[in-house]
Short mmCIF file of C-alpha atoms and ligand atoms in Angstrom, two decimals:
data_model
loop_
_atom_site.label_atom_id
_atom_site.label_comp_id
_atom_site.label_asym_id
_atom_site.label_seq_id
_atom_site.Cartn_x
_atom_site.Cartn_y
_atom_site.Cartn_z
CA MET R 1 2.76 -2.34 44.35
CA SER R 2 -0.02 -4.11 44.14
CA PHE R 3 -1.36 -5.53 40.23
CA ASP R 4 -4.43 -6.92 38.38
CA THR R 5 -2.79 -9.84 38.10
CA ILE R 6 0.72 -12.00 38.53
CA ILE R 7 2.00 -14.34 36.16
CA ARG R 8 4.49 -17.06 38.20
CA ASN R 9 7.40 -19.51 37.69
CA GLY R 10 7.46 -19.17 33.70
CA THR R 11 9.61 -18.77 31.95
CA ILE R 12 9.80 -15.12 30.23
CA VAL R 13 11.21 -15.83 26.70
CA THR R 14 11.49 -12.73 23.85
CA ALA R 15 13.68 -11.71 20.99
CA SER R 16 17.07 -11.81 22.52
CA ASP R 17 16.93 -12.85 25.71
CA ALA R 18 15.05 -16.15 28.31
CA PHE R 19 14.55 -15.73 32.14
CA ARG R 20 12.73 -16.59 35.46
CA CYS R 21 11.02 -14.38 36.55
CA ASP R 22 7.14 -12.50 37.97
CA VAL R 23 5.63 -10.88 35.55
CA GLY R 24 3.01 -8.07 37.09
CA ILE R 25 0.35 -6.45 35.25
CA ARG R 26 -1.80 -3.80 35.66
CA ASN R 27 -4.80 -1.76 33.92
CA GLY R 28 -3.69 -3.97 30.85
CA ARG R 29 0.04 -3.57 30.75
CA ILE R 30 2.76 -5.21 32.64
CA ILE R 31 4.92 -2.90 35.04
CA ALA R 32 6.18 -5.21 37.02
CA MET R 33 9.04 -7.79 36.20
CA ALA R 34 11.11 -9.58 39.06
CA GLU R 35 11.55 -11.89 41.20
CA ASN R 36 8.74 -12.66 44.17
CA LEU R 37 6.06 -9.96 42.93
CA ASP R 38 3.14 -10.55 45.82
CA ASP R 39 -0.48 -8.83 45.80
CA ALA R 40 -2.64 -9.24 43.07
CA ASP R 41 -6.69 -9.98 42.18
CA GLU R 42 -5.01 -13.18 39.88
CA ILE R 43 -1.98 -15.81 40.37
CA ILE R 44 -1.55 -17.17 37.30
CA ASP R 45 1.07 -19.98 38.05
CA ALA R 46 2.99 -20.54 34.59
CA SER R 47 5.41 -23.66 36.15
CA GLY R 48 6.94 -25.60 33.29
CA LEU R 49 5.55 -23.27 30.68
CA TYR R 50 7.28 -20.44 28.80
CA VAL R 51 5.82 -16.85 29.12
CA MET R 52 6.07 -15.62 25.86
CA PRO R 53 4.71 -12.41 23.73
CA GLY R 54 0.96 -12.91 21.67
CA GLY R 55 2.09 -13.94 18.08
CA ILE R 56 1.02 -11.09 16.02
CA ASP R 57 0.23 -12.72 12.64
CA SER R 58 0.52 -9.66 10.15
CA HIS R 59 -0.81 -11.30 7.03
CA VAL R 60 -4.62 -12.74 7.02
CA HIS R 61 -7.24 -12.53 4.85
CA LEU R 62 -11.16 -11.65 6.85
CA ALA R 63 -14.11 -11.28 5.42
CA GLN R 64 -12.91 -10.47 2.60
CA PRO R 65 -14.84 -9.48 -0.06
CA SER R 66 -13.98 -12.17 -3.14
CA GLY R 67 -16.62 -12.15 -5.46
CA ASP R 68 -18.13 -14.73 -8.27
CA GLY R 69 -20.15 -16.10 -5.44
CA ILE R 70 -17.29 -16.94 -3.27
CA VAL R 71 -17.57 -16.24 0.63
CA MET R 72 -14.68 -16.19 2.77
CA ALA R 73 -14.89 -18.97 5.88
CA ASP R 74 -14.13 -16.36 8.42
CA ASP R 75 -14.87 -13.36 9.29
CA PHE R 76 -13.95 -11.44 12.00
CA ALA R 77 -15.20 -13.18 15.25
CA SER R 78 -14.08 -16.23 14.30
CA GLY R 79 -10.97 -15.56 12.46
CA THR R 80 -9.84 -13.92 15.61
CA LEU R 81 -11.25 -16.74 18.15
CA SER R 82 -9.22 -19.23 15.85
CA ALA R 83 -6.13 -16.91 16.09
CA ALA R 84 -6.69 -16.63 20.01
CA PHE R 85 -6.69 -20.51 19.95
CA GLY R 86 -3.27 -20.38 18.10
CA GLY R 87 -1.79 -17.98 20.64
CA ASN R 88 -2.14 -14.76 18.58
CA THR R 89 -2.60 -11.65 20.36
CA THR R 90 -3.24 -9.28 17.30
CA VAL R 91 -3.52 -9.71 13.47
CA MET R 92 -3.44 -7.88 10.81
CA PRO R 93 -5.83 -8.22 8.15
CA PHE R 94 -6.19 -6.94 4.49
CA CYS R 95 -9.03 -4.59 3.71
CA LEU R 96 -9.31 -4.09 -0.15
CA GLN R 97 -10.10 -1.47 -2.29
CA GLU R 98 -12.61 -2.57 -4.60
CA LYS R 99 -11.62 -0.42 -8.20
CA GLY R 100 -13.80 2.78 -8.45
CA SER R 101 -13.99 2.99 -4.40
CA THR R 102 -12.00 5.03 -2.65
CA LEU R 103 -10.03 3.96 0.06
CA ARG R 104 -11.29 5.68 2.68
CA GLU R 105 -14.54 4.26 1.60
CA ALA R 106 -13.11 0.67 1.42
CA LEU R 107 -12.01 1.23 5.45
CA LYS R 108 -15.00 2.56 6.66
CA ALA R 109 -16.91 -0.61 5.40
CA TYR R 110 -14.15 -2.94 6.59
CA HIS R 111 -14.29 -0.75 10.05
CA ALA R 112 -17.82 -1.74 10.18
CA LYS R 113 -17.45 -4.83 9.86
CA ALA R 114 -14.77 -5.69 12.38
CA GLU R 115 -16.70 -3.33 15.13
CA GLY R 116 -16.91 -5.27 18.34
CA GLU R 117 -16.42 -8.73 17.06
CA CYS R 118 -12.98 -9.17 17.80
CA TYR R 119 -11.19 -11.26 20.58
CA VAL R 120 -7.49 -10.05 19.97
CA ASP R 121 -6.90 -6.83 18.56
CA VAL R 122 -6.46 -5.82 14.71
CA SER R 123 -5.11 -3.70 12.68
CA PHE R 124 -5.79 -3.16 8.55
CA HIS R 125 -3.26 -3.27 6.05
CA ILE R 126 -5.13 -1.91 2.53
CA ILE R 127 -5.08 -3.48 -0.77
CA VAL R 128 -5.06 -0.34 -3.47
CA THR R 129 -5.85 -2.01 -6.20
CA ASP R 130 -7.12 1.98 -8.31
CA PRO R 131 -4.24 4.29 -7.75
CA THR R 132 -5.97 7.04 -8.57
CA SER R 133 -3.75 10.07 -8.59
CA HIS R 134 -6.59 11.34 -5.74
CA VAL R 135 -5.85 7.91 -3.06
CA LEU R 136 -1.84 8.32 -3.93
CA GLY R 137 -1.82 12.21 -4.40
CA GLN R 138 -4.04 12.72 -1.02
CA GLU R 139 -5.79 9.81 0.52
CA LEU R 140 -2.93 7.99 0.95
CA PRO R 141 -1.21 10.75 2.83
CA ALA R 142 -3.76 11.29 5.11
CA LEU R 143 -4.20 7.82 6.01
CA VAL R 144 -0.10 7.67 7.17
CA ALA R 145 -0.99 10.04 9.87
CA ASP R 146 -3.76 8.31 10.98
CA GLY R 147 -2.16 5.42 11.27
CA TYR R 148 -2.53 3.14 8.42
CA THR R 149 1.26 3.04 7.69
CA SER R 150 0.85 0.04 5.10
CA ILE R 151 -0.66 -0.94 1.82
CA LYS R 152 -0.44 -4.18 -0.61
CA VAL R 153 0.00 -4.37 -4.38
CA PHE R 154 -0.84 -7.54 -5.87
CA MET R 155 1.05 -8.05 -9.12
CA THR R 156 -1.22 -10.95 -10.59
CA TYR R 157 -5.21 -11.52 -10.80
CA GLU R 158 -6.69 -9.64 -13.34
CA ASN R 159 -9.12 -7.67 -11.00
CA LEU R 160 -6.31 -7.01 -8.41
CA ARG R 161 -2.75 -6.79 -10.51
CA LEU R 162 -1.54 -3.27 -10.99
CA ARG R 163 1.31 -3.07 -14.14
CA ASP R 164 4.86 -1.36 -13.65
CA ASP R 165 3.68 1.98 -14.30
CA GLU R 166 0.95 2.32 -11.26
CA ILE R 167 3.22 0.30 -8.70
CA LEU R 168 5.96 3.06 -9.72
CA ALA R 169 3.62 5.68 -8.91
CA THR R 170 2.09 4.03 -5.78
CA LEU R 171 6.18 3.45 -4.37
CA ASP R 172 6.79 7.12 -5.14
CA SER R 173 3.28 8.03 -3.18
CA ALA R 174 4.40 5.56 -0.46
CA ARG R 175 7.89 7.03 0.09
CA THR R 176 7.01 10.45 0.40
CA SER R 177 3.57 9.87 2.27
CA GLY R 178 5.90 6.88 4.74
CA ALA R 179 4.16 4.20 4.25
CA LEU R 180 5.43 0.71 3.76
CA VAL R 181 4.33 -1.28 0.55
CA MET R 182 4.04 -5.06 0.84
CA VAL R 183 4.26 -7.04 -2.67
CA HIS R 184 2.63 -10.12 -4.34
CA CYS R 185 4.93 -10.98 -6.83
CA GLU R 186 3.95 -13.32 -9.59
CA ASN R 187 3.35 -12.76 -12.94
CA GLU R 188 0.19 -12.39 -14.24
CA ASP R 189 0.86 -12.91 -18.05
CA ALA R 190 3.03 -15.38 -17.52
CA ILE R 191 -0.15 -17.49 -15.61
CA ARG R 192 -2.40 -16.09 -18.16
CA PHE R 193 -0.72 -17.84 -20.40
CA LEU R 194 -0.20 -20.78 -18.92
CA ILE R 195 -3.13 -20.91 -17.79
CA GLY R 196 -4.61 -20.85 -21.36
CA ARG R 197 -2.28 -23.74 -22.25
CA HIS R 198 -4.18 -25.84 -20.14
CA GLU R 199 -7.32 -24.85 -20.67
CA ALA R 200 -6.02 -26.62 -24.41
CA ASN R 201 -5.02 -29.18 -23.13
CA GLY R 202 -7.57 -29.67 -21.22
CA GLU R 203 -5.68 -30.32 -18.11
CA LEU R 204 -8.16 -29.53 -15.40
CA ALA R 205 -7.68 -30.90 -12.40
CA ALA R 206 -6.45 -28.73 -8.67
CA LYS R 207 -2.65 -29.83 -9.55
CA HIS R 208 -2.70 -27.61 -12.85
CA HIS R 209 -3.00 -24.70 -10.27
CA ALA R 210 0.65 -24.92 -9.85
CA THR R 211 1.82 -25.68 -12.85
CA SER R 212 0.51 -22.75 -13.80
CA ARG R 213 2.73 -20.74 -11.62
CA PRO R 214 6.21 -21.88 -11.45
CA VAL R 215 8.71 -20.74 -9.16
CA ALA R 216 10.24 -18.54 -12.62
CA ALA R 217 6.86 -16.48 -12.26
CA GLU R 218 7.41 -15.77 -8.82
CA ARG R 219 11.20 -15.27 -9.57
CA GLU R 220 10.35 -12.85 -11.89
CA ALA R 221 8.32 -10.88 -10.47
CA THR R 222 10.36 -11.02 -7.65
CA HIS R 223 12.88 -9.68 -8.75
CA ARG R 224 10.80 -7.22 -10.63
CA ALA R 225 8.84 -5.84 -7.70
CA LEU R 226 12.98 -5.24 -6.02
CA SER R 227 14.12 -3.24 -9.26
CA LEU R 228 10.99 -0.82 -8.82
CA ALA R 229 11.12 0.00 -5.32
CA GLU R 230 15.39 0.14 -6.08
CA ILE R 231 14.41 2.97 -8.69
CA VAL R 232 11.73 4.26 -6.25
CA ASP R 233 14.21 3.95 -4.20
CA THR R 234 11.43 2.88 -1.06
CA PRO R 235 11.15 0.17 0.85
CA ILE R 236 9.19 -3.10 0.14
CA VAL R 237 8.36 -6.56 1.95
CA ILE R 238 8.11 -9.26 -0.55
CA VAL R 239 4.95 -11.66 1.15
CA HIS R 240 4.60 -15.03 0.83
CA VAL R 241 8.03 -16.24 -0.36
CA SER R 242 7.98 -19.88 -1.37
CA ASN R 243 11.06 -20.98 -2.91
CA ARG R 244 14.63 -20.57 -3.06
CA GLU R 245 15.28 -18.85 -5.97
CA ALA R 246 12.56 -15.91 -4.86
CA MET R 247 15.16 -15.71 -1.89
CA GLU R 248 18.22 -15.06 -3.84
CA GLU R 249 16.25 -11.97 -5.53
CA ILE R 250 16.15 -10.87 -2.03
CA GLN R 251 19.40 -11.35 -1.26
CA ARG R 252 20.64 -9.53 -3.74
CA ALA R 253 18.72 -6.73 -3.37
CA ARG R 254 19.64 -6.26 0.41
CA ALA R 255 22.66 -6.87 -0.77
CA ARG R 256 22.74 -4.30 -3.19
CA GLY R 257 22.07 -1.47 -0.46
CA SER R 258 17.39 -2.21 -0.93
CA LYS R 259 15.72 -2.00 2.36
CA VAL R 260 13.84 -4.82 1.87
CA ALA R 261 12.08 -7.69 4.19
CA GLY R 262 10.61 -10.71 3.74
CA GLU R 263 8.10 -12.89 4.54
CA THR R 264 7.47 -16.86 3.80
CA CYS R 265 4.36 -18.77 5.39
CA PRO R 266 3.56 -22.86 7.19
CA GLN R 267 2.03 -23.93 3.42
CA TYR R 268 5.79 -23.44 2.02
CA LEU R 269 7.56 -25.48 4.61
CA MET R 270 4.81 -28.05 5.33
CA LEU R 271 3.22 -28.75 2.13
CA THR R 272 4.39 -29.37 -1.44
CA ALA R 273 2.56 -29.19 -4.77
CA ASP R 274 2.24 -33.10 -5.01
CA ASP R 275 -0.72 -32.37 -2.23
CA LEU R 276 -2.81 -30.33 -4.79
CA ASP R 277 -2.34 -33.84 -7.21
CA ALA R 278 -4.54 -35.91 -4.51
CA THR R 279 -7.72 -37.05 -5.89
CA GLU R 280 -9.21 -35.07 -8.70
CA LEU R 281 -11.12 -32.98 -6.16
CA GLU R 282 -9.61 -33.10 -2.72
CA GLY R 283 -6.04 -31.43 -4.33
CA ALA R 284 -8.50 -27.74 -3.72
CA LYS R 285 -8.05 -27.46 -0.16
CA PHE R 286 -4.22 -27.03 -0.92
CA VAL R 287 -4.32 -24.63 -3.87
CA CYS R 288 -3.42 -21.68 -2.48
CA SER R 289 -1.03 -18.62 -4.06
CA PRO R 290 2.58 -18.40 -4.52
CA PRO R 291 1.48 -22.36 -4.64
CA PRO R 292 3.58 -24.92 -2.70
CA ARG R 293 6.65 -26.32 -4.39
CA ASP R 294 8.95 -29.42 -3.57
CA ALA R 295 11.00 -30.81 -0.79
CA GLU R 296 13.85 -28.45 -1.84
CA SER R 297 11.61 -25.18 -1.52
CA GLN R 298 10.63 -26.45 1.68
CA ILE R 299 14.15 -26.71 2.56
CA ALA R 300 15.10 -23.53 0.92
CA CYS R 301 12.67 -21.97 3.65
CA TRP R 302 13.92 -23.09 6.28
CA GLU R 303 17.33 -21.38 5.86
CA GLY R 304 15.69 -18.84 5.15
CA LEU R 305 14.18 -18.40 8.13
CA GLN R 306 17.27 -19.52 10.15
CA ASN R 307 19.75 -16.76 8.22
CA GLY R 308 17.31 -13.97 8.10
CA THR R 309 16.02 -13.42 4.52
CA PHE R 310 13.05 -13.81 6.03
CA ASP R 311 11.76 -11.61 9.05
CA LEU R 312 8.43 -12.73 9.04
CA PHE R 313 6.55 -16.04 9.30
CA SER R 314 3.20 -15.30 8.76
CA SER R 315 -0.22 -18.15 8.08
CA ASP R 316 -1.50 -15.97 4.95
CA HIS R 317 -4.45 -17.24 6.42
CA CYS R 318 -7.17 -17.05 3.34
CA PRO R 319 -10.07 -19.59 4.33
CA PHE R 320 -12.40 -20.58 2.22
CA ARG R 321 -14.77 -23.97 3.16
CA TYR R 322 -14.18 -26.73 0.86
CA ASP R 323 -17.48 -28.37 0.49
CA ASP R 324 -18.78 -25.59 -0.60
CA ASP R 325 -20.42 -23.47 -3.62
CA ALA R 326 -19.47 -20.48 -2.36
CA GLY R 327 -15.57 -21.57 -1.44
CA LYS R 328 -13.09 -24.16 -3.17
CA LEU R 329 -16.18 -27.03 -4.82
CA ASN R 330 -17.70 -24.39 -6.35
CA GLU R 331 -19.59 -24.99 -9.43
CA LYS R 332 -17.17 -23.87 -11.62
CA GLY R 333 -14.30 -24.87 -9.52
CA LYS R 334 -15.45 -28.16 -9.71
CA ARG R 335 -14.32 -28.43 -13.35
CA ASN R 336 -11.69 -26.01 -13.80
CA PHE R 337 -8.74 -24.93 -11.05
CA ARG R 338 -8.79 -21.30 -12.57
CA TRP R 339 -11.85 -21.02 -10.31
CA ILE R 340 -10.83 -22.45 -7.23
CA PRO R 341 -10.46 -19.60 -5.10
CA ASN R 342 -6.79 -19.15 -4.12
CA GLY R 343 -6.25 -19.19 -0.30
CA ILE R 344 -5.87 -21.76 2.73
CA PRO R 345 -6.67 -21.41 6.18
CA GLY R 346 -4.12 -21.92 9.01
CA VAL R 347 -4.29 -18.56 11.42
CA GLU R 348 -4.67 -21.60 14.70
CA THR R 349 -1.72 -23.67 13.28
CA ARG R 350 0.81 -21.24 12.32
CA LEU R 351 2.45 -20.90 15.52
CA PRO R 352 2.48 -24.49 17.06
CA ILE R 353 3.74 -25.79 13.54
CA LEU R 354 6.41 -23.44 13.92
CA PHE R 355 7.02 -24.49 17.68
CA SER R 356 6.91 -27.69 16.71
CA GLU R 357 8.76 -28.26 13.25
CA GLY R 358 10.84 -25.72 13.80
CA VAL R 359 11.73 -25.16 17.77
CA GLY R 360 11.15 -29.05 18.69
CA LYS R 361 13.26 -30.36 15.87
CA GLY R 362 16.45 -27.79 16.51
CA ARG R 363 16.07 -25.52 13.06
CA ILE R 364 15.41 -22.74 15.35
CA ASP R 365 15.66 -21.25 18.57
CA LEU R 366 12.98 -20.23 21.26
CA ASN R 367 13.94 -16.15 20.47
CA ARG R 368 14.64 -17.10 16.62
CA PHE R 369 10.63 -18.54 17.41
CA VAL R 370 9.67 -14.97 19.49
CA ALA R 371 10.88 -12.59 16.99
CA LEU R 372 9.60 -15.03 14.02
CA SER R 373 6.39 -15.13 15.65
CA SER R 374 5.74 -11.78 16.92
CA THR R 375 8.27 -8.81 17.81
CA ASN R 376 9.51 -8.83 14.10
CA HIS R 377 5.78 -8.10 12.94
CA ALA R 378 5.41 -5.27 15.65
CA LYS R 379 8.75 -3.68 15.12
CA LEU R 380 8.04 -3.91 10.95
CA TYR R 381 4.44 -2.78 11.27
CA GLY R 382 4.85 0.33 14.03
CA LEU R 383 3.46 -1.54 16.79
CA TYR R 384 6.16 -2.30 18.64
CA PRO R 385 7.65 -1.54 21.73
CA ARG R 386 3.55 -1.96 22.85
CA LYS R 387 2.89 -4.76 21.17
CA GLY R 388 5.40 -7.78 20.45
CA THR R 389 7.68 -7.70 23.76
CA ILE R 390 7.84 -8.94 27.24
CA ALA R 391 8.92 -5.92 29.25
CA ILE R 392 7.81 -3.12 31.70
CA GLY R 393 5.52 -0.44 29.78
CA SER R 394 4.01 -2.95 26.82
CA ASP R 395 0.78 -4.41 26.61
CA ALA R 396 0.42 -7.47 28.59
CA ASP R 397 -0.58 -9.71 25.35
CA ILE R 398 0.96 -12.52 26.33
CA ALA R 399 0.72 -16.51 25.34
CA LEU R 400 1.46 -19.31 27.85
CA TRP R 401 3.34 -22.33 26.08
CA ASP R 402 3.33 -25.87 27.14
CA PRO R 403 5.95 -26.83 25.60
CA THR R 404 5.40 -30.38 26.25
CA LYS R 405 2.24 -30.42 25.32
CA SER R 406 0.82 -33.62 22.21
CA VAL R 407 -1.77 -32.34 20.12
CA VAL R 408 -2.49 -34.00 16.70
CA ILE R 409 -3.86 -31.47 14.43
CA THR R 410 -7.82 -32.44 12.79
CA ASN R 411 -10.17 -29.87 11.40
CA ASP R 412 -12.37 -30.54 14.50
CA ILE R 413 -10.36 -29.43 17.57
CA LEU R 414 -9.67 -26.02 15.31
CA HIS R 415 -12.35 -22.90 15.69
CA HIS R 416 -11.95 -21.08 12.50
CA GLY R 417 -15.03 -21.17 9.64
CA ALA R 418 -13.43 -23.42 6.97
CA ASP R 419 -14.61 -27.39 7.18
CA TYR R 420 -11.18 -28.27 6.74
CA THR R 421 -7.65 -28.02 7.92
CA PRO R 422 -4.64 -28.40 5.58
CA TYR R 423 -2.89 -30.28 8.13
CA GLU R 424 -4.75 -32.69 9.25
CA GLY R 425 -3.28 -35.26 10.96
CA LEU R 426 0.23 -33.38 12.02
CA ALA R 427 1.41 -34.13 14.95
CA ILE R 428 2.39 -31.51 16.94
CA THR R 429 4.61 -30.82 20.67
CA GLY R 430 3.94 -27.47 22.15
CA TRP R 431 0.85 -25.50 21.75
CA PRO R 432 0.14 -22.68 23.52
CA VAL R 433 -2.43 -22.92 26.49
CA ARG R 434 -3.17 -19.59 27.68
CA VAL R 435 -3.70 -16.56 26.11
CA MET R 436 -4.04 -12.76 27.37
CA VAL R 437 -5.30 -9.53 25.13
CA ARG R 438 -4.08 -6.36 27.16
CA GLY R 439 -4.34 -8.23 30.68
CA LYS R 440 -7.31 -10.26 29.94
CA THR R 441 -7.60 -14.09 29.76
CA VAL R 442 -9.02 -15.06 26.48
CA ILE R 443 -8.04 -19.01 26.21
CA ASP R 444 -7.41 -20.98 29.10
CA GLY R 445 -6.90 -24.64 27.70
CA GLU R 446 -9.96 -25.68 25.94
CA GLU R 447 -11.56 -22.73 26.94
CA LEU R 448 -12.93 -19.41 25.73
CA ILE R 449 -13.65 -16.70 28.59
CA ALA R 450 -13.44 -13.42 27.03
CA GLU R 451 -16.24 -11.86 25.49
CA LYS R 452 -16.19 -11.27 22.10
CA GLY R 453 -15.71 -7.33 21.64
CA LEU R 454 -12.34 -7.66 24.00
CA GLY R 455 -9.68 -7.32 20.23
CA THR R 456 -9.94 -3.57 19.71
CA TYR R 457 -8.52 -1.63 16.62
CA LEU R 458 -4.80 -0.20 16.94
CA ALA R 459 -3.62 2.95 14.64
CA ARG R 460 -0.32 2.95 14.06
CA ALA R 461 3.31 4.48 14.11
CA ARG R 462 5.49 4.58 11.04
CA SER R 463 7.75 1.45 9.61
CA PRO R 464 10.52 2.03 10.30
CA LEU R 465 12.14 0.36 7.11
CA VAL R 466 11.17 3.75 5.90
N1 LIG B 501 -2.43 -13.96 -1.49
C1 LIG B 501 -1.90 -13.95 -0.66
O1 LIG B 501 -1.49 -12.48 -0.35
N2 LIG B 501 -3.02 -14.17 0.40
C2 LIG B 501 -4.20 -15.37 -0.26
C3 LIG B 501 -4.00 -15.47 -2.03
C4 LIG B 501 -3.20 -14.45 -2.40
O2 LIG B 501 -2.83 -14.37 -3.64
ZN1 LIG B 502 -1.22 -12.38 -1.98
ZN1 LIG B 503 -2.29 -13.04 2.25
#
């Protein structure tokens, strides 16, 4: 048997096992796993390294229209480049339906932005903001058949949110068409009330972003989303969970028999609301929704990663430049927190943070790291076993990790389009040193090897949860 590439001497780690063998790759797929493989155009020596499935980040925002003169800091080129440098081989960004448009129109525009630009594979979730009878009755079932098998709905943001009757109708359409629904759970009316009160009191600094979106607003919406899903009898994903009370809602729904997946993100492990209370304007760097909470919430989120409350660890990469009129410090944002665009960069730092803080500090083991960073994303969103594992027949999407490599995160070592990282100065042990997408090396050390356009679009099967 001959191969394009053999990876030798590494320790293979999957969501269930860790073992020593060589990996043989041909035509972009893993075709052999055995000792002493020979005969290849390229031999990669992985001594001292972990050979893991490339990360799958199933929650990122790239080139998403943000309104009001605000521009996202990453397009598909910079966002997927940054993803690759962070050990990822697939990302799943959101295609936003603008009100008055169809889902197909939104997809056409979004595909045009991605075409030929990507360094890793991509697959889109669709954000439904205008659930007309045409969208729910005709478009969604046809799109699921075409491999667009997940959607997101918002319970917050005036221009994006769905009301309860619209959520019910959307869940019902998803149930019959086989789409998996992700829900952003925060109570918009409560938030608007609190923003109004802050404004009336002249409390306009970034830190009031956090107090205007309290745990109760997230907990209530989480409970409501789970109840609506139970009424319709369809599974949902609760995304970007920030605190224990929302986690307990997920646990209770599961105990009642509901099918629910849970996701948390690095910001809920590493940041708190105190970060928004930095010197007045700097706090804008940490404005995201739900907001980071407190030290106890960080502990709760680690527990959730350990005990299975969370299936997914995603970045929610949603980058805006800081010192920029089209970013965090836009003219209105400088004066009032409500106009600071919500979201922080993190696609490149997600896995190093989970590895260093999680595996390195003994909070999770290597198998759980792989499950949370790759395998569970592939399974939940219909990409498994093509993606998300190291197995014969799977795509050769592989990250080689040096568990001893020390890196201090600073913005100048990152490849995203933002001009800051919320994790500036964080010391990390463990870093991906080589990243391969379908057998092609994209990143080798600090060097970019591949051409843009290597990444392709992935149609997906239905989620096994639906
Ligand atoms: N929700 C997200 O999922 N990402 C960024 C902002 C938001 O509200
Ligand atoms: Zn969201
Ligand atoms: Zn998001």
